[in-house]
Amino acid sequence: MFYIIGGVATLLLILVIIVFKEKPKYPPSRAQSLSYALTSPDASYLGSIVRLFKNLNFVLLVITYGLNAGAFYALSTLLNRMVIWHYPGEEVNAGRIGLTIVIAGMLGAVISGIWLDRSKTYKNLCHPNCLIQ
């Protein structure tokens, strides 16, 4: 089954590489046409990645997201072993703990989003020296 999925994915990748062009023959709108005209010829993917990593706010965002995601995935991966080590036979409760962690994270994200939308305190959450631009 994995070979079939891998083969279909590879076939689709080859078709995308062959069929799709970098940009359409005719721009879809006047704004896009002006964007094509104003784009510098030296703009490249690698250059944009280098510019991103020179931006302190982006680097801080990548680090904080990486720490958060890494901690969550490590905890969720090892949760069953940690619970079973201390409480043998409690696999169902380990699953419930994992579900609670996921639901708490989703509720926290929704509540934080609503609070930020109403209070407009985006910049107050950041250190004064790294204000979002």
PDB file of C-alpha atoms in Angstrom:
ATOM      1  CA  MET A   1       0.000   0.000   0.000  1.00  0.00           C
ATOM      2  CA  PHE A   2       2.848   2.405   0.815  1.00  0.00           C
ATOM      3  CA  TYR A   3       4.485   1.677  -2.528  1.00  0.00           C
ATOM      4  CA  ILE A   4       1.240   2.576  -4.320  1.00  0.00           C
ATOM      5  CA  ILE A   5       0.900   5.837  -2.371  1.00  0.00           C
ATOM      6  CA  GLY A   6       4.577   6.620  -2.970  1.00  0.00           C
ATOM      7  CA  GLY A   7       4.197   5.906  -6.698  1.00  0.00           C
ATOM      8  CA  VAL A   8       1.103   8.103  -7.044  1.00  0.00           C
ATOM      9  CA  ALA A   9       2.813  10.929  -5.100  1.00  0.00           C
ATOM     10  CA  THR A  10       5.924  10.650  -7.276  1.00  0.00           C
ATOM     11  CA  LEU A  11       3.835  10.672 -10.454  1.00  0.00           C
ATOM     12  CA  LEU A  12       1.971  13.766  -9.267  1.00  0.00           C
ATOM     13  CA  LEU A  13       5.260  15.493  -8.410  1.00  0.00           C
ATOM     14  CA  ILE A  14       6.620  14.798 -11.894  1.00  0.00           C
ATOM     15  CA  LEU A  15       3.409  16.101 -13.485  1.00  0.00           C
ATOM     16  CA  VAL A  16       3.513  19.281 -11.385  1.00  0.00           C
ATOM     17  CA  ILE A  17       7.148  19.890 -12.356  1.00  0.00           C
ATOM     18  CA  ILE A  18       6.396  19.365 -16.054  1.00  0.00           C
ATOM     19  CA  VAL A  19       2.963  20.982 -16.417  1.00  0.00           C
ATOM     20  CA  PHE A  20       2.999  23.980 -14.080  1.00  0.00           C
ATOM     21  CA  LYS A  21       4.886  27.093 -15.080  1.00  0.00           C
ATOM     22  CA  GLU A  22       6.532  29.622 -12.778  1.00  0.00           C
ATOM     23  CA  LYS A  23       3.966  32.273 -13.656  1.00  0.00           C
ATOM     24  CA  PRO A  24       1.013  32.470 -16.034  1.00  0.00           C
ATOM     25  CA  LYS A  25       1.367  33.699 -19.615  1.00  0.00           C
ATOM     26  CA  TYR A  26      -0.924  36.660 -18.882  1.00  0.00           C
ATOM     27  CA  PRO A  27      -1.151  38.297 -15.430  1.00  0.00           C
ATOM     28  CA  PRO A  28      -4.510  37.660 -13.716  1.00  0.00           C
ATOM     29  CA  SER A  29      -4.982  41.321 -12.737  1.00  0.00           C
ATOM     30  CA  ARG A  30      -3.567  44.790 -13.210  1.00  0.00           C
ATOM     31  CA  ALA A  31      -2.058  44.697  -9.714  1.00  0.00           C
ATOM     32  CA  GLN A  32      -0.264  41.457 -10.519  1.00  0.00           C
ATOM     33  CA  SER A  33       0.967  42.956 -13.774  1.00  0.00           C
ATOM     34  CA  LEU A  34       2.465  45.895 -11.862  1.00  0.00           C
ATOM     35  CA  SER A  35       3.962  43.467  -9.363  1.00  0.00           C
ATOM     36  CA  TYR A  36       5.710  41.604 -12.192  1.00  0.00           C
ATOM     37  CA  ALA A  37       7.031  44.888 -13.568  1.00  0.00           C
ATOM     38  CA  LEU A  38       8.382  46.062 -10.188  1.00  0.00           C
ATOM     39  CA  THR A  39       9.999  42.769  -9.193  1.00  0.00           C
ATOM     40  CA  SER A  40      13.754  42.947  -9.336  1.00  0.00           C
ATOM     41  CA  PRO A  41      15.428  40.321 -11.520  1.00  0.00           C
ATOM     42  CA  ASP A  42      17.765  39.290  -8.681  1.00  0.00           C
ATOM     43  CA  ALA A  43      14.866  38.264  -6.427  1.00  0.00           C
ATOM     44  CA  SER A  44      15.359  34.595  -5.724  1.00  0.00           C
ATOM     45  CA  TYR A  45      14.039  32.016  -3.323  1.00  0.00           C
ATOM     46  CA  LEU A  46      17.384  31.604  -1.586  1.00  0.00           C
ATOM     47  CA  GLY A  47      17.764  35.380  -1.297  1.00  0.00           C
ATOM     48  CA  SER A  48      14.372  35.707   0.357  1.00  0.00           C
ATOM     49  CA  ILE A  49      15.250  32.938   2.840  1.00  0.00           C
ATOM     50  CA  VAL A  50      18.499  34.737   3.716  1.00  0.00           C
ATOM     51  CA  ARG A  51      16.578  38.012   4.235  1.00  0.00           C
ATOM     52  CA  LEU A  52      14.094  36.218   6.486  1.00  0.00           C
ATOM     53  CA  PHE A  53      16.833  34.854   8.727  1.00  0.00           C
ATOM     54  CA  LYS A  54      18.378  38.322   9.015  1.00  0.00           C
ATOM     55  CA  ASN A  55      15.068  39.558  10.462  1.00  0.00           C
ATOM     56  CA  LEU A  56      15.288  39.302  14.268  1.00  0.00           C
ATOM     57  CA  ASN A  57      11.513  39.061  14.722  1.00  0.00           C
ATOM     58  CA  PHE A  58      11.317  36.099  12.340  1.00  0.00           C
ATOM     59  CA  VAL A  59      14.209  34.302  14.034  1.00  0.00           C
ATOM     60  CA  LEU A  60      12.575  34.789  17.456  1.00  0.00           C
ATOM     61  CA  LEU A  61       9.282  33.490  16.080  1.00  0.00           C
ATOM     62  CA  VAL A  62      10.974  30.396  14.609  1.00  0.00           C
ATOM     63  CA  ILE A  63      12.788  29.679  17.882  1.00  0.00           C
ATOM     64  CA  THR A  64       9.717  30.106  20.089  1.00  0.00           C
ATOM     65  CA  TYR A  65       7.504  28.070  17.777  1.00  0.00           C
ATOM     66  CA  GLY A  66      10.162  25.365  17.531  1.00  0.00           C
ATOM     67  CA  LEU A  67      10.468  25.136  21.310  1.00  0.00           C
ATOM     68  CA  ASN A  68       6.697  25.020  21.744  1.00  0.00           C
ATOM     69  CA  ALA A  69       6.126  22.431  19.020  1.00  0.00           C
ATOM     70  CA  GLY A  70       9.090  20.340  20.159  1.00  0.00           C
ATOM     71  CA  ALA A  71       7.893  20.251  23.758  1.00  0.00           C
ATOM     72  CA  PHE A  72       4.361  19.341  22.692  1.00  0.00           C
ATOM     73  CA  TYR A  73       5.445  16.559  20.338  1.00  0.00           C
ATOM     74  CA  ALA A  74       7.938  15.154  22.858  1.00  0.00           C
ATOM     75  CA  LEU A  75       5.301  15.120  25.594  1.00  0.00           C
ATOM     76  CA  SER A  76       2.622  13.616  23.380  1.00  0.00           C
ATOM     77  CA  THR A  77       5.006  10.971  22.055  1.00  0.00           C
ATOM     78  CA  LEU A  78       6.251   9.883  25.466  1.00  0.00           C
ATOM     79  CA  LEU A  79       3.023  10.430  27.416  1.00  0.00           C
ATOM     80  CA  ASN A  80       1.896   6.810  27.247  1.00  0.00           C
ATOM     81  CA  ARG A  81       5.260   5.502  28.467  1.00  0.00           C
ATOM     82  CA  MET A  82       5.415   8.053  31.290  1.00  0.00           C
ATOM     83  CA  VAL A  83       1.941   7.190  32.552  1.00  0.00           C
ATOM     84  CA  ILE A  84       2.397   3.419  32.206  1.00  0.00           C
ATOM     85  CA  TRP A  85       5.764   3.585  34.020  1.00  0.00           C
ATOM     86  CA  HIS A  86       4.177   5.098  37.123  1.00  0.00           C
ATOM     87  CA  TYR A  87       0.652   3.655  36.776  1.00  0.00           C
ATOM     88  CA  PRO A  88       0.662   0.242  35.080  1.00  0.00           C
ATOM     89  CA  GLY A  89      -2.535  -0.640  33.220  1.00  0.00           C
ATOM     90  CA  GLU A  90      -3.738   2.968  32.842  1.00  0.00           C
ATOM     91  CA  GLU A  91      -3.523   3.226  29.032  1.00  0.00           C
ATOM     92  CA  VAL A  92      -7.050   4.667  28.799  1.00  0.00           C
ATOM     93  CA  ASN A  93      -6.206   7.453  31.233  1.00  0.00           C
ATOM     94  CA  ALA A  94      -3.028   8.223  29.267  1.00  0.00           C
ATOM     95  CA  GLY A  95      -5.218   8.750  26.214  1.00  0.00           C
ATOM     96  CA  ARG A  96      -7.532  10.982  28.218  1.00  0.00           C
ATOM     97  CA  ILE A  97      -4.598  13.058  29.430  1.00  0.00           C
ATOM     98  CA  GLY A  98      -3.442  13.486  25.820  1.00  0.00           C
ATOM     99  CA  LEU A  99      -6.945  14.507  24.752  1.00  0.00           C
ATOM    100  CA  THR A 100      -7.084  17.027  27.594  1.00  0.00           C
ATOM    101  CA  ILE A 101      -3.758  18.544  26.514  1.00  0.00           C
ATOM    102  CA  VAL A 102      -4.960  18.931  22.905  1.00  0.00           C
ATOM    103  CA  ILE A 103      -8.341  20.419  23.868  1.00  0.00           C
ATOM    104  CA  ALA A 104      -6.709  22.813  26.358  1.00  0.00           C
ATOM    105  CA  GLY A 105      -4.335  23.989  23.632  1.00  0.00           C
ATOM    106  CA  MET A 106      -7.173  24.565  21.171  1.00  0.00           C
ATOM    107  CA  LEU A 107      -9.252  26.463  23.729  1.00  0.00           C
ATOM    108  CA  GLY A 108      -6.209  28.511  24.741  1.00  0.00           C
ATOM    109  CA  ALA A 109      -5.564  29.447  21.109  1.00  0.00           C
ATOM    110  CA  VAL A 110      -9.181  30.510  20.573  1.00  0.00           C
ATOM    111  CA  ILE A 111      -9.326  32.518  23.806  1.00  0.00           C
ATOM    112  CA  SER A 112      -5.959  34.169  23.077  1.00  0.00           C
ATOM    113  CA  GLY A 113      -7.113  35.100  19.575  1.00  0.00           C
ATOM    114  CA  ILE A 114     -10.353  36.626  20.820  1.00  0.00           C
ATOM    115  CA  TRP A 115      -8.503  38.533  23.545  1.00  0.00           C
ATOM    116  CA  LEU A 116      -5.914  39.893  21.113  1.00  0.00           C
ATOM    117  CA  ASP A 117      -8.624  40.930  18.632  1.00  0.00           C
ATOM    118  CA  ARG A 118     -10.509  42.863  21.295  1.00  0.00           C
ATOM    119  CA  SER A 119      -7.606  44.370  23.227  1.00  0.00           C
ATOM    120  CA  LYS A 120      -5.292  45.082  20.247  1.00  0.00           C
ATOM    121  CA  THR A 121      -2.264  44.443  22.482  1.00  0.00           C
ATOM    122  CA  TYR A 122      -0.157  42.551  19.964  1.00  0.00           C
ATOM    123  CA  LYS A 123       2.995  44.541  20.608  1.00  0.00           C
ATOM    124  CA  ASN A 124       2.653  44.416  24.393  1.00  0.00           C
ATOM    125  CA  LEU A 125       3.207  40.659  24.295  1.00  0.00           C
ATOM    126  CA  CYS A 126       6.684  41.132  22.889  1.00  0.00           C
ATOM    127  CA  HIS A 127       9.816  42.504  24.526  1.00  0.00           C
ATOM    128  CA  PRO A 128      10.111  46.302  23.956  1.00  0.00           C
ATOM    129  CA  ASN A 129      13.314  45.831  21.928  1.00  0.00           C
ATOM    130  CA  CYS A 130      11.746  43.428  19.427  1.00  0.00           C
ATOM    131  CA  LEU A 131       8.460  45.113  18.544  1.00  0.00           C
ATOM    132  CA  ILE A 132       6.611  43.644  15.586  1.00  0.00           C
ATOM    133  CA  GLN A 133       7.025  45.890  12.581  1.00  0.00           C
TER     134      GLN A 133
END
